[in-house]
Coordinates of C-alpha atoms in Angstrom, one line a residue:
M24 CA 149.1 30.5 -8.3
Q25 CA 146.0 31.2 -10.5
K26 CA 145.7 34.6 -9.0
I27 CA 149.3 35.4 -9.7
F28 CA 149.1 34.2 -13.2
K29 CA 146.0 36.1 -13.7
K30 CA 147.5 39.2 -12.2
Y31 CA 150.6 39.0 -14.4
T32 CA 148.7 38.1 -17.6
I33 CA 146.5 41.3 -16.9
I34 CA 149.7 43.3 -16.5
I35 CA 151.4 41.8 -19.6
M36 CA 148.2 42.3 -21.7
S37 CA 147.7 45.9 -20.3
I38 CA 151.3 46.7 -21.3
A39 CA 150.8 45.2 -24.8
V40 CA 147.5 47.1 -25.2
L41 CA 149.2 50.3 -24.0
S42 CA 152.1 49.7 -26.2
I43 CA 150.0 49.2 -29.3
L44 CA 147.9 52.2 -28.3
V45 CA 151.1 54.4 -27.9
I46 CA 152.5 53.2 -31.3
N47 CA 149.1 53.8 -32.9
F48 CA 148.9 57.2 -31.2
F49 CA 152.4 58.3 -32.7
L50 CA 151.7 56.8 -36.1
S51 CA 148.4 58.4 -36.4
E52 CA 149.7 61.7 -35.1
N53 CA 152.6 61.6 -37.7
A54 CA 150.0 60.7 -40.4
L55 CA 147.7 63.5 -39.2
R56 CA 150.4 66.0 -39.2
G57 CA 151.6 64.8 -42.6
R58 CA 148.1 65.2 -44.1
Q59 CA 147.7 68.7 -42.6
L60 CA 151.2 69.7 -43.9
E61 CA 150.4 68.5 -47.5
T62 CA 146.9 70.5 -47.1
F63 CA 148.7 73.6 -46.0
H64 CA 151.4 73.3 -48.7
A65 CA 148.6 72.9 -51.5
K66 CA 146.7 75.9 -50.0
I67 CA 149.9 78.0 -49.9
D68 CA 150.7 76.9 -53.4
Q69 CA 147.2 78.2 -54.4
V70 CA 147.8 81.6 -52.6
I71 CA 151.2 82.0 -54.5
Q72 CA 149.7 80.9 -57.8
T73 CA 146.7 83.4 -57.4
M74 CA 149.3 86.1 -56.5
E75 CA 151.4 85.3 -59.6
N76 CA 148.4 85.3 -61.8
N77 CA 147.1 88.6 -60.5
Q78 CA 150.7 90.0 -61.0
T79 CA 150.5 88.9 -64.6
E80 CA 147.1 90.5 -65.0
L81 CA 148.3 93.8 -63.3
A82 CA 151.4 93.9 -65.6
S83 CA 149.3 93.4 -68.6
I84 CA 146.7 96.1 -67.5
K85 CA 149.6 98.5 -66.6
K86 CA 151.1 98.0 -70.1
N87 CA 147.8 98.5 -71.9
L88 CA 146.9 101.6 -69.8
D89 CA 150.4 103.1 -70.2
E90 CA 150.0 102.8 -74.0
D91 CA 146.5 104.2 -74.0
Y92 CA 147.3 107.2 -71.7
L93 CA 150.4 108.0 -73.8
T94 CA 148.3 108.1 -76.9
R95 CA 145.9 110.5 -75.3
A96 CA 148.7 112.7 -74.1
R97 CA 150.2 112.8 -77.6
A98 CA 146.7 113.7 -79.0
A99 CA 146.3 116.5 -76.6
A100 CA 149.8 117.7 -77.6
Y101 CA 148.8 117.5 -81.4
V102 CA 145.5 119.4 -80.8
V103 CA 147.5 122.1 -78.7
E104 CA 150.0 122.4 -81.6
K105 CA 147.4 122.6 -84.4
N106 CA 144.9 124.7 -82.5
P107 CA 146.8 127.0 -80.1
G108 CA 143.5 128.9 -79.4
V109 CA 142.3 126.1 -77.3
L110 CA 144.6 127.3 -74.5
D111 CA 142.7 130.6 -74.4
S112 CA 139.8 129.2 -72.5
V113 CA 139.5 126.9 -69.5
E114 CA 136.3 125.7 -70.9
E115 CA 138.0 124.7 -74.2
L116 CA 140.6 122.6 -72.1
E117 CA 137.7 121.0 -70.2
N118 CA 136.1 120.0 -73.5
L119 CA 139.3 118.7 -74.8
A120 CA 139.9 116.7 -71.6
S121 CA 136.4 115.3 -71.8
L122 CA 136.9 114.4 -75.5
L123 CA 140.2 112.6 -74.8
N124 CA 138.5 111.0 -71.6
V125 CA 141.1 112.3 -69.1
D126 CA 140.5 113.8 -65.7
E127 CA 143.1 116.5 -65.9
L128 CA 144.9 118.4 -68.7
H129 CA 147.8 120.8 -68.1
V130 CA 150.1 122.7 -70.4
T131 CA 153.4 124.5 -69.5
E132 CA 156.0 126.6 -71.2
S133 CA 159.7 126.3 -70.8
D134 CA 159.7 127.7 -67.3
G135 CA 157.9 124.7 -66.0
I136 CA 154.9 126.6 -64.6
I137 CA 151.4 125.5 -65.4
R138 CA 150.0 128.3 -67.6
Y139 CA 146.9 126.5 -68.9
S140 CA 144.8 123.8 -67.2
S141 CA 141.3 122.2 -67.3
V142 CA 141.5 122.4 -63.5
P143 CA 141.8 126.2 -62.7
K144 CA 143.1 125.8 -59.3
Y145 CA 146.3 124.1 -60.5
I146 CA 147.2 127.0 -62.9
G147 CA 150.4 128.6 -61.5
L148 CA 151.8 125.4 -59.9
D149 CA 155.5 124.9 -60.7
F150 CA 156.9 121.6 -61.7
H151 CA 160.1 122.4 -59.8
N152 CA 158.0 122.0 -56.5
G153 CA 157.0 118.5 -55.2
K154 CA 158.5 115.0 -55.8
Q155 CA 155.6 114.0 -58.1
M156 CA 155.8 117.1 -60.4
R157 CA 159.7 117.1 -60.4
G158 CA 159.4 113.8 -62.1
F159 CA 158.5 115.5 -65.5
L160 CA 161.4 118.0 -65.4
P161 CA 163.6 115.9 -67.7
I162 CA 161.1 116.6 -70.5
L163 CA 161.7 120.5 -70.1
E164 CA 165.5 119.9 -69.8
S165 CA 165.7 117.7 -72.9
A166 CA 166.7 119.1 -76.2
G167 CA 164.7 116.4 -78.1
G168 CA 161.1 117.1 -79.5
D169 CA 159.5 113.8 -78.7
E170 CA 160.1 113.1 -75.0
Y171 CA 157.5 111.6 -72.8
I172 CA 157.3 110.2 -69.2
I173 CA 154.6 107.8 -67.8
Q174 CA 154.5 108.0 -64.0
E175 CA 153.2 105.2 -61.7
A176 CA 150.0 105.9 -59.8
Q177 CA 150.9 108.0 -56.8
P178 CA 149.5 111.0 -54.7
N179 CA 149.8 114.2 -56.7
T180 CA 151.7 117.2 -55.4
A181 CA 148.7 119.5 -55.1
E182 CA 146.1 117.6 -53.2
K183 CA 147.8 114.2 -52.5
K184 CA 145.1 112.6 -54.6
M185 CA 145.9 109.2 -56.1
M186 CA 146.5 110.0 -59.9
K187 CA 148.5 108.7 -62.9
Y188 CA 150.1 111.3 -65.0
V189 CA 151.7 111.1 -68.5
G190 CA 153.7 114.0 -69.9
V191 CA 154.9 114.6 -73.5
S192 CA 156.9 117.4 -74.9
R193 CA 155.1 120.2 -76.8
K194 CA 155.5 120.4 -80.6
G195 CA 157.4 123.5 -81.9
V196 CA 157.3 125.2 -78.4
K197 CA 159.5 124.5 -75.3
G198 CA 157.1 123.0 -72.7
L199 CA 155.2 120.0 -71.9
V200 CA 151.6 118.6 -72.1
Q201 CA 150.5 116.5 -69.1
V202 CA 147.3 114.5 -68.8
G203 CA 146.1 112.9 -65.5
L204 CA 143.7 110.1 -64.9
E205 CA 142.3 108.4 -61.6
P206 CA 143.7 104.9 -62.3
V207 CA 140.5 103.1 -61.2
R208 CA 141.1 99.8 -63.2
Q209 CA 144.7 99.7 -62.2
M210 CA 143.9 100.3 -58.6
E211 CA 141.4 97.6 -58.6
A212 CA 143.9 95.2 -60.2
Q213 CA 146.4 96.2 -57.6
E214 CA 143.8 95.7 -54.8
R215 CA 143.4 92.1 -56.1
N216 CA 147.0 91.6 -56.0
T217 CA 147.2 91.9 -52.2
Y218 CA 147.4 89.1 -49.7
D219 CA 144.5 90.8 -47.8
Y220 CA 142.3 90.4 -50.9
I221 CA 143.2 86.9 -51.6
F222 CA 142.9 85.8 -47.9
S223 CA 139.5 87.4 -47.8
R224 CA 138.3 85.4 -50.7
F225 CA 140.3 82.1 -49.7
P226 CA 138.4 79.1 -48.4
T227 CA 139.4 78.0 -44.9
D228 CA 138.4 75.2 -42.7
V229 CA 137.3 75.5 -39.0
G230 CA 140.2 76.6 -36.9
E231 CA 142.4 77.5 -39.8
G232 CA 144.1 80.9 -40.5
F233 CA 146.6 82.4 -43.0
F234 CA 149.1 85.2 -42.7
A235 CA 151.7 87.1 -44.6
M236 CA 154.8 88.5 -43.0
D237 CA 157.2 91.0 -44.5
V238 CA 160.7 89.4 -44.4
D239 CA 162.5 92.7 -44.0
S240 CA 160.5 94.2 -41.2
G241 CA 159.0 91.1 -39.6
E242 CA 155.5 92.7 -39.5
I243 CA 152.3 90.9 -40.4
V244 CA 151.0 92.5 -43.7
A245 CA 147.8 90.4 -44.1
Y246 CA 146.1 87.7 -42.0
T247 CA 142.8 85.9 -41.4
G248 CA 141.8 85.0 -37.9
R249 CA 141.9 86.8 -34.6
S250 CA 144.1 89.8 -33.9
E251 CA 145.5 88.3 -30.8
E252 CA 146.5 85.2 -32.8
I253 CA 148.4 87.5 -35.2
A254 CA 150.1 89.3 -32.3
G255 CA 151.2 85.9 -31.1
L256 CA 152.7 85.2 -34.5
E257 CA 154.6 88.4 -34.6
D258 CA 155.9 87.6 -31.0
R259 CA 157.3 84.3 -32.2
G260 CA 159.6 86.2 -34.5
L261 CA 160.6 85.8 -38.2
E262 CA 163.5 83.2 -37.6
S263 CA 161.2 81.1 -35.5
L264 CA 158.5 81.0 -38.1
K265 CA 161.0 80.3 -41.0
K266 CA 161.6 77.0 -39.3
C267 CA 158.1 76.0 -39.9
E268 CA 158.5 75.2 -43.6
T269 CA 158.2 71.4 -42.7
G270 CA 155.4 72.1 -40.1
A271 CA 155.9 72.8 -36.4
F272 CA 153.9 73.6 -33.3
Q273 CA 154.1 77.2 -32.0
I274 CA 152.4 78.7 -29.0
L275 CA 150.3 81.8 -29.9
A276 CA 148.4 84.4 -27.8
G277 CA 146.7 83.0 -24.6
G278 CA 149.0 80.0 -24.5
T279 CA 147.1 78.0 -27.2
Q280 CA 149.3 75.9 -29.4
N281 CA 148.8 75.9 -33.1
Y282 CA 150.3 73.8 -35.9
V283 CA 152.0 76.2 -38.4
V284 CA 153.4 75.8 -41.9
T285 CA 155.3 78.5 -43.8
R286 CA 157.0 79.2 -47.2
S287 CA 158.9 82.2 -48.4
H288 CA 157.8 83.9 -51.7
E289 CA 159.3 87.1 -53.1
G290 CA 160.2 88.7 -49.7
V291 CA 157.1 87.6 -48.0
L292 CA 156.7 84.6 -45.6
I293 CA 153.3 83.1 -46.3
G294 CA 151.9 80.9 -43.5
A295 CA 148.9 78.8 -42.6
F296 CA 148.1 77.7 -39.0
I297 CA 145.3 75.7 -37.2
S298 CA 144.7 75.3 -33.6
N299 CA 145.4 72.0 -31.8
A300 CA 141.8 71.7 -30.8
A301 CA 140.7 71.9 -34.6
L302 CA 143.6 69.7 -35.7
Y303 CA 142.9 66.9 -33.2
H304 CA 139.1 67.2 -33.2
T305 CA 138.5 63.7 -34.6
F306 CA 141.9 62.3 -33.7
W307 CA 141.0 61.7 -30.0
K308 CA 137.7 60.1 -30.9
N309 CA 139.7 57.6 -33.0
I310 CA 142.2 56.9 -30.3
L311 CA 139.5 56.4 -27.7
L312 CA 137.6 53.8 -30.0
T313 CA 141.0 52.0 -30.7
F314 CA 141.5 51.8 -26.8
L315 CA 138.0 50.4 -26.2
Y316 CA 138.5 47.8 -29.0
L317 CA 142.0 46.7 -27.5
L318 CA 140.5 46.6 -24.0
A319 CA 137.8 44.3 -25.2
V320 CA 140.3 42.0 -26.8
E321 CA 142.4 42.0 -23.7
I322 CA 139.3 40.9 -21.4
V323 CA 138.6 38.1 -23.7
A324 CA 142.2 36.9 -23.9
V325 CA 142.7 37.1 -20.0
L326 CA 139.4 35.1 -19.4
L327 CA 140.3 32.4 -22.0
L328 CA 144.0 32.1 -20.7
N329 CA 142.8 31.9 -17.0
Y330 CA 140.6 29.0 -18.0
L331 CA 143.2 27.0 -19.7
V332 CA 145.8 27.6 -17.0
K333 CA 143.3 26.4 -14.3
Q334 CA 142.5 23.3 -16.2
K335 CA 146.1 22.3 -17.4
V336 CA 148.5 23.8 -14.9
V337 CA 147.1 24.9 -11.5
S338 CA 145.8 21.5 -10.4
G339 CA 149.3 19.9 -10.9
I340 CA 151.0 22.7 -9.1
H341 CA 148.6 22.3 -6.1
K342 CA 149.7 18.6 -5.8
L343 CA 153.3 19.7 -5.9
R344 CA 152.7 22.3 -3.3
D345 CA 151.0 19.8 -0.9
G346 CA 154.0 17.4 -1.2
L347 CA 156.5 20.2 -0.7
S348 CA 154.6 21.5 2.3
R349 CA 154.8 18.1 4.0
I350 CA 158.6 18.0 3.2
T351 CA 159.1 21.4 4.7
K352 CA 157.4 20.3 7.8
G353 CA 160.0 17.6 8.4
E354 CA 158.5 14.6 6.6
L355 CA 161.5 14.1 4.6
D356 CA 160.4 10.4 3.6
T357 CA 157.6 12.0 1.5
T358 CA 157.6 11.1 -2.1
V359 CA 156.1 13.7 -4.6
E360 CA 154.3 12.1 -7.6
V361 CA 152.5 14.3 -10.1
G362 CA 151.4 13.2 -13.6
G363 CA 149.5 14.7 -16.4
A364 CA 152.4 16.2 -18.2
P365 CA 156.0 15.3 -18.7
E366 CA 157.2 18.5 -17.2
F367 CA 155.4 17.7 -13.9
F368 CA 156.8 14.2 -13.8
D369 CA 160.5 15.6 -14.3
L370 CA 159.7 18.2 -11.6
S371 CA 158.5 15.5 -9.1
H372 CA 161.6 13.4 -9.9
G373 CA 163.9 16.4 -9.3
I374 CA 162.2 17.2 -6.0
N375 CA 162.5 13.7 -4.6
S376 CA 166.2 13.7 -5.7
M377 CA 166.8 17.1 -4.1
V378 CA 165.2 16.0 -0.7
K379 CA 167.7 13.0 -0.6
S380 CA 170.6 15.4 -1.2
V381 CA 169.6 17.9 1.4
V382 CA 169.4 15.3 4.2
N383 CA 173.2 15.3 4.5
S384 CA 173.8 18.9 3.4
S385 CA 174.4 20.3 6.8
D386 CA 177.4 18.0 7.5
R387 CA 179.0 18.9 4.0
I388 CA 178.6 22.6 4.4
S389 CA 180.1 22.6 7.9
K390 CA 183.1 20.6 6.7
I391 CA 183.6 23.0 3.7
I392 CA 183.5 26.0 5.9
A393 CA 186.1 24.5 8.3
M394 CA 188.3 23.6 5.4
S395 CA 188.3 27.1 3.8
Q396 CA 190.7 30.0 5.0
I397 CA 187.9 32.5 4.6
P398 CA 187.2 34.4 7.9
L399 CA 183.6 33.3 7.9
A400 CA 181.5 31.5 10.6
A401 CA 177.9 30.4 10.8
F402 CA 175.5 29.4 13.5
E403 CA 172.0 27.8 13.5
Y404 CA 169.4 26.7 16.0
Q405 CA 166.1 25.0 15.4
N406 CA 163.4 24.8 18.0
D407 CA 163.6 21.1 18.3
M408 CA 167.4 21.1 18.9
D409 CA 168.9 21.1 22.4
Y410 CA 172.2 22.9 21.1
V411 CA 173.3 25.6 18.8
F412 CA 175.2 24.4 15.7
V413 CA 178.3 26.6 15.0
T414 CA 181.2 26.4 12.7
S415 CA 184.8 26.2 14.0
K416 CA 185.8 29.8 13.3
L417 CA 183.0 31.5 15.5
G418 CA 185.1 31.6 18.7
E419 CA 188.1 33.3 16.9
L420 CA 185.9 36.0 15.3
L421 CA 183.9 36.7 18.5
D422 CA 187.0 36.7 20.6
M423 CA 185.8 33.7 22.9
D424 CA 187.9 30.9 24.2
K425 CA 186.9 27.3 23.4
E426 CA 185.3 26.7 26.8
M427 CA 183.1 29.8 26.8
L428 CA 181.9 29.1 23.2
E429 CA 181.0 25.4 24.2
R430 CA 179.1 26.7 27.2
Y431 CA 177.0 29.0 25.0
T432 CA 176.3 26.3 22.4
K433 CA 174.7 24.1 25.0
E434 CA 172.4 26.9 26.1
P435 CA 170.5 28.2 23.0
A436 CA 168.7 31.0 25.0
A437 CA 172.1 32.2 26.4
F438 CA 173.7 32.2 22.9
L439 CA 170.8 34.3 21.5
Q440 CA 171.2 36.7 24.3
M441 CA 175.0 36.9 23.8
I442 CA 174.4 37.6 20.0
R443 CA 171.9 40.3 20.9
V444 CA 174.3 42.0 23.3
F445 CA 177.0 42.0 20.7
M446 CA 174.5 43.8 18.4
E447 CA 173.3 46.5 20.8
G448 CA 176.3 48.8 20.0
P449 CA 176.9 48.9 16.1
V450 CA 179.7 50.9 14.9
E451 CA 178.6 54.4 13.9
N452 CA 177.5 55.0 10.3
E453 CA 178.2 51.3 9.4
E454 CA 175.5 48.5 8.8
D455 CA 175.7 45.3 10.6
V456 CA 179.3 46.1 12.0
Y457 CA 180.0 45.6 15.6
R458 CA 183.2 45.7 17.9
A459 CA 184.7 42.4 19.0
G460 CA 187.7 43.7 20.7
A461 CA 190.0 46.9 20.9
Q462 CA 191.0 46.6 17.3
K463 CA 188.7 44.0 16.0
Y464 CA 185.4 44.4 14.1
V465 CA 182.9 41.7 12.8
R466 CA 179.9 42.0 10.5
I467 CA 176.9 39.9 11.8
H468 CA 173.9 39.0 9.7
F469 CA 171.3 37.5 12.0
T470 CA 167.7 36.2 11.4
I471 CA 165.1 34.9 13.8
E472 CA 162.1 32.9 12.6
E473 CA 159.4 30.9 14.1
T474 CA 161.4 27.6 13.8
G475 CA 164.5 29.1 15.3
Y476 CA 167.3 31.5 14.4
Y477 CA 170.5 31.4 12.3
G478 CA 173.3 33.8 11.2
T479 CA 176.7 34.5 9.7
V480 CA 179.7 36.3 11.2
T481 CA 182.6 37.7 9.0
D482 CA 185.7 39.5 9.9
A483 CA 185.4 43.3 9.1
T484 CA 188.7 44.4 10.8
K485 CA 190.6 45.3 7.6
E486 CA 187.6 46.9 5.9
M487 CA 187.1 49.2 9.0
M488 CA 190.7 50.0 9.3
D489 CA 190.9 50.9 5.6
K490 CA 187.9 53.2 6.0
R491 CA 189.3 55.0 9.0
Q492 CA 192.7 55.4 7.2
M493 CA 190.9 56.8 4.1
L494 CA 188.6 59.1 6.2
Y495 CA 191.8 60.5 8.0
E496 CA 193.6 61.1 4.6
N497 CA 190.6 62.8 3.1
N498 CA 190.3 65.2 6.0
H499 CA 194.0 65.9 6.7
D500 CA 196.6 67.7 4.7
Q501 CA 199.3 65.3 3.4
L502 CA 202.2 67.7 3.9
T503 CA 201.4 69.0 7.4
G504 CA 199.1 66.5 9.0
L505 CA 196.7 69.3 9.8
A506 CA 193.0 69.1 9.2
R507 CA 191.8 70.3 5.7
Y508 CA 189.9 73.5 5.6
P509 CA 186.4 72.1 4.8
Y510 CA 186.7 69.5 7.6
F511 CA 187.9 72.1 10.0
K512 CA 184.9 74.3 9.3
E513 CA 182.5 71.6 9.7
T514 CA 184.1 70.5 13.0
A515 CA 184.3 74.0 14.3
S516 CA 180.8 74.8 13.5
Q517 CA 179.6 71.9 15.5
V518 CA 181.7 73.0 18.5
L519 CA 180.4 76.6 18.2
C520 CA 176.8 75.4 18.1
S521 CA 177.4 73.3 21.3
L522 CA 179.1 76.3 23.2
K523 CA 178.1 76.5 26.8
E524 CA 176.6 79.6 28.4
D525 CA 179.7 80.6 30.3
E526 CA 182.1 79.7 27.5
I527 CA 183.9 81.8 25.0
C528 CA 185.7 80.8 21.7
A529 CA 187.9 82.4 19.1
C530 CA 188.7 82.0 15.5
V531 CA 192.3 82.8 14.5
M532 CA 193.5 83.3 10.9
I533 CA 197.3 83.0 10.4
D534 CA 199.5 83.9 7.6
L535 CA 203.3 83.1 7.4
D536 CA 205.4 86.2 6.7
A537 CA 207.7 86.2 3.7
F538 CA 207.1 82.5 3.0
K539 CA 206.9 83.2 -0.8
S540 CA 210.4 84.7 -0.7
I541 CA 211.8 81.7 1.1
N542 CA 210.1 79.3 -1.2
D543 CA 211.3 81.2 -4.4
T544 CA 214.9 81.7 -2.9
Y545 CA 215.6 78.3 -1.4
G546 CA 213.3 76.0 -3.2
H547 CA 210.3 74.0 -2.4
D548 CA 211.9 71.5 -0.1
V549 CA 213.0 74.3 2.2
G550 CA 209.4 75.7 1.9
D551 CA 207.9 72.4 2.8
R552 CA 210.2 72.1 5.9
Y553 CA 209.2 75.7 6.9
L554 CA 205.5 74.7 6.7
Q555 CA 206.0 71.3 8.6
E556 CA 207.9 73.1 11.4
F557 CA 205.0 75.6 11.9
A558 CA 202.4 72.9 11.6
Q559 CA 204.4 70.9 14.4
V560 CA 203.9 74.0 16.7
M561 CA 200.3 74.1 15.9
K562 CA 199.9 70.4 16.7
E563 CA 201.5 71.0 20.2
L564 CA 198.6 73.2 21.1
P565 CA 196.2 71.5 23.8
K566 CA 193.8 69.4 21.6
D567 CA 190.9 69.9 24.1
H568 CA 191.0 73.6 23.5
C569 CA 192.2 74.0 19.9
L570 CA 191.2 72.8 16.4
V571 CA 194.0 73.5 13.8
S572 CA 193.9 73.6 10.0
R573 CA 195.8 74.4 7.0
R574 CA 193.6 76.7 4.9
S575 CA 195.7 76.9 1.7
G576 CA 199.4 77.5 0.9
D577 CA 200.8 79.5 3.9
E578 CA 197.5 80.3 5.5
F579 CA 196.4 78.5 8.7
C580 CA 193.5 78.5 11.0
I581 CA 193.0 77.9 14.8
F582 CA 189.6 77.5 16.5
V583 CA 190.0 78.0 20.3
F584 CA 187.3 76.8 22.7
G585 CA 186.6 75.6 26.2
F586 CA 187.7 78.9 27.9
E587 CA 185.6 81.1 30.1
T588 CA 187.6 84.5 29.6
E589 CA 189.3 86.1 26.7
D590 CA 192.5 86.5 28.9
E591 CA 192.8 82.7 28.8
I592 CA 192.6 82.7 25.0
R593 CA 195.2 85.5 24.9
T594 CA 197.5 83.6 27.2
L595 CA 197.3 80.5 24.9
L596 CA 198.1 82.7 21.8
D597 CA 200.9 84.5 23.6
G598 CA 202.5 81.1 24.4
F599 CA 202.0 80.0 20.7
W600 CA 203.6 83.1 19.3
K601 CA 206.5 82.9 21.9
E602 CA 207.1 79.3 20.9
L603 CA 207.3 80.4 17.2
H604 CA 210.1 82.8 17.9
T605 CA 212.1 79.9 19.2
R606 CA 211.8 77.6 16.3
A607 CA 214.4 77.8 13.6
V608 CA 214.3 76.3 10.2
S609 CA 217.4 75.2 8.2
L610 CA 217.7 76.8 4.9
G611 CA 220.0 74.1 3.4
T612 CA 223.0 76.5 3.1
G613 CA 224.1 76.5 6.7
E614 CA 221.7 79.4 7.4
K615 CA 218.7 79.2 9.6
C616 CA 215.6 81.5 10.0
M617 CA 213.0 81.9 12.7
I618 CA 209.4 81.2 11.9
S619 CA 207.4 84.4 11.7
A620 CA 203.7 84.6 11.4
S621 CA 201.0 87.2 11.5
G622 CA 197.5 86.6 12.9
G623 CA 194.2 88.0 13.7
Y624 CA 191.4 86.6 15.6
V625 CA 187.7 87.4 16.8
C626 CA 186.0 86.3 19.9
T627 CA 182.4 85.4 20.5
N628 CA 180.1 83.6 23.1
D629 CA 177.2 83.6 20.6
R630 CA 176.2 80.1 19.7
E631 CA 174.0 81.5 16.8
M632 CA 177.1 83.1 15.2
S633 CA 177.9 81.9 11.6
M634 CA 181.3 80.2 11.4
I635 CA 181.8 81.8 8.0
R636 CA 181.2 85.3 9.6
L637 CA 183.8 84.4 12.3
L638 CA 186.3 83.5 9.6
Q639 CA 185.7 86.6 7.5
Q640 CA 186.1 89.0 10.5
A641 CA 189.3 87.1 11.5
D642 CA 190.6 87.4 7.9
K643 CA 190.0 91.2 8.0
E644 CA 191.9 91.4 11.3
L645 CA 194.8 89.4 9.9
Y646 CA 194.8 91.8 6.9
E647 CA 195.2 94.8 9.3
V648 CA 198.1 93.1 11.1
K649 CA 199.8 92.3 7.9
R650 CA 199.5 96.0 7.0
K651 CA 200.6 97.5 10.1
N652 CA 202.5 94.9 12.5
K653 CA 203.7 91.8 10.7
G654 CA 205.0 88.9 13.1
H655 CA 202.2 89.6 15.7
Y656 CA 198.5 89.1 16.2
S657 CA 195.6 91.4 17.2
W658 CA 192.0 90.8 18.0
R659 CA 188.4 92.1 18.0
Q660 CA 185.2 91.3 19.3
C661 CA 183.0 89.7 16.7
T662 CA 179.7 91.3 15.5
R663 CA 177.0 89.9 13.6

């Protein structure tokens, strides 16, 4: 008792510890993921804020530079207007460009060709050529005198060098003056406004990484971390990463799992990720410490409870056990008295009352069984008895007359042998069911112990008959009484596998001719009679040589076995078709029609042949007969 209590106490405490540990695990994990989600949201907010600040700065720089560059271009146009002689010398134009602090100075006339330039190699270039240069043609095409165009920084037409050009219309002359500068400050500001630049200067913890994905193309445009991790992110796909706004685990390159958080901003999906190893670095240590603390509590609790149970419960239970042991040995006059607790006193009183009640229970049970109408009988024998106790219905259930039953009850060994003989041949596929006559079945439950043996016998005849009827209905067609196709295949396969060396078998596929026309013309009742009459001819085939089945509708099967030659099979089938030609079916209008069927069969003596293969080849042969010679049958030798 104490060992059992200790065992179950340990089990219960262990379950409690594990439950607490599991709950703590999930709560701690959710808290960990929640903290990481908040951290990533804060860092992504910082990235977005930095990007927006840089955009504001870039817009301010661009505005100031545009105004400054336009002022320089207009100053150049003013100098050219007031001092046209400056155009006569490249050196003069270079000095003017240096004075205005621009990198290039170009002057055209109305034809749009650069006639004067501080960069000699650009002289002769046509503003009609190149996307960058064509951007200034509206100035030449305009009738106004104060037109200007400020281009964004882009590769120029001549050398693909990153430049920013500003063009203004000339004063008093059709043409334009253009200045060009390398936008160093603007380019530096643009560089600071990229995710690569922000990520490169953004503080990250161990195992963390950031990425930015273009929403339109799904390509990573900036990232921190290993390239294989970024490839893994691209493999996950844009839609999958969009679902990580509230945090989700994704498997990246190498099968490693990462916790990913994303947010969309101006056509870019910004994300942060951290590997499971980094995320759970301290988590597992905390879980292990919690487990150790709980384990220590469990050990202390088990030891304390074990001591209390031993002192307060086990000693009283031992006294009860000793008293019950004497009672079970036959000392029914034993009185159990255990004190120490009200519960033990009540239990002792209950045991003593129960023993008094059990003394006469055998007589009462026997009378109750005899009075009932339930087909149940019981028997019992104890080693100190010189007879077998049986109830009145035992002889009826075991099909014994009164004299035979009395003789067996007086010889316990013979009774035991009789029960064992009954149980030597159980009904196939049934548990504890045995034959007690031609159409009678009983269920016997029997137990042998050191002190004797006992058992019960119940009538199982109706149960078995119901099962047999159900099995028959499940395996046979209701209309024709023929075997259903699955049952036919299973039975035929078993026969084929047990084919003898000198035996041959055949699989016949049959189809009724014009059955659909009869069914449609005269109705389903006539069609059913037609099917039943045909099935009756099939059932007249010798059962020790033929298995017959309705496959479906007007299709039927015959499996012929137990012959040594194919001539014997053809003789049987010739007789079958001859008999068909003598059977007429009433059409209900005073007319009759003869049964007509087409068939094809294949023969084999190969026990390894598949039944499905035989049926398929017989079906092919039937198709040929239906096509060429309805109302007859043909055959072929089966091949693998």
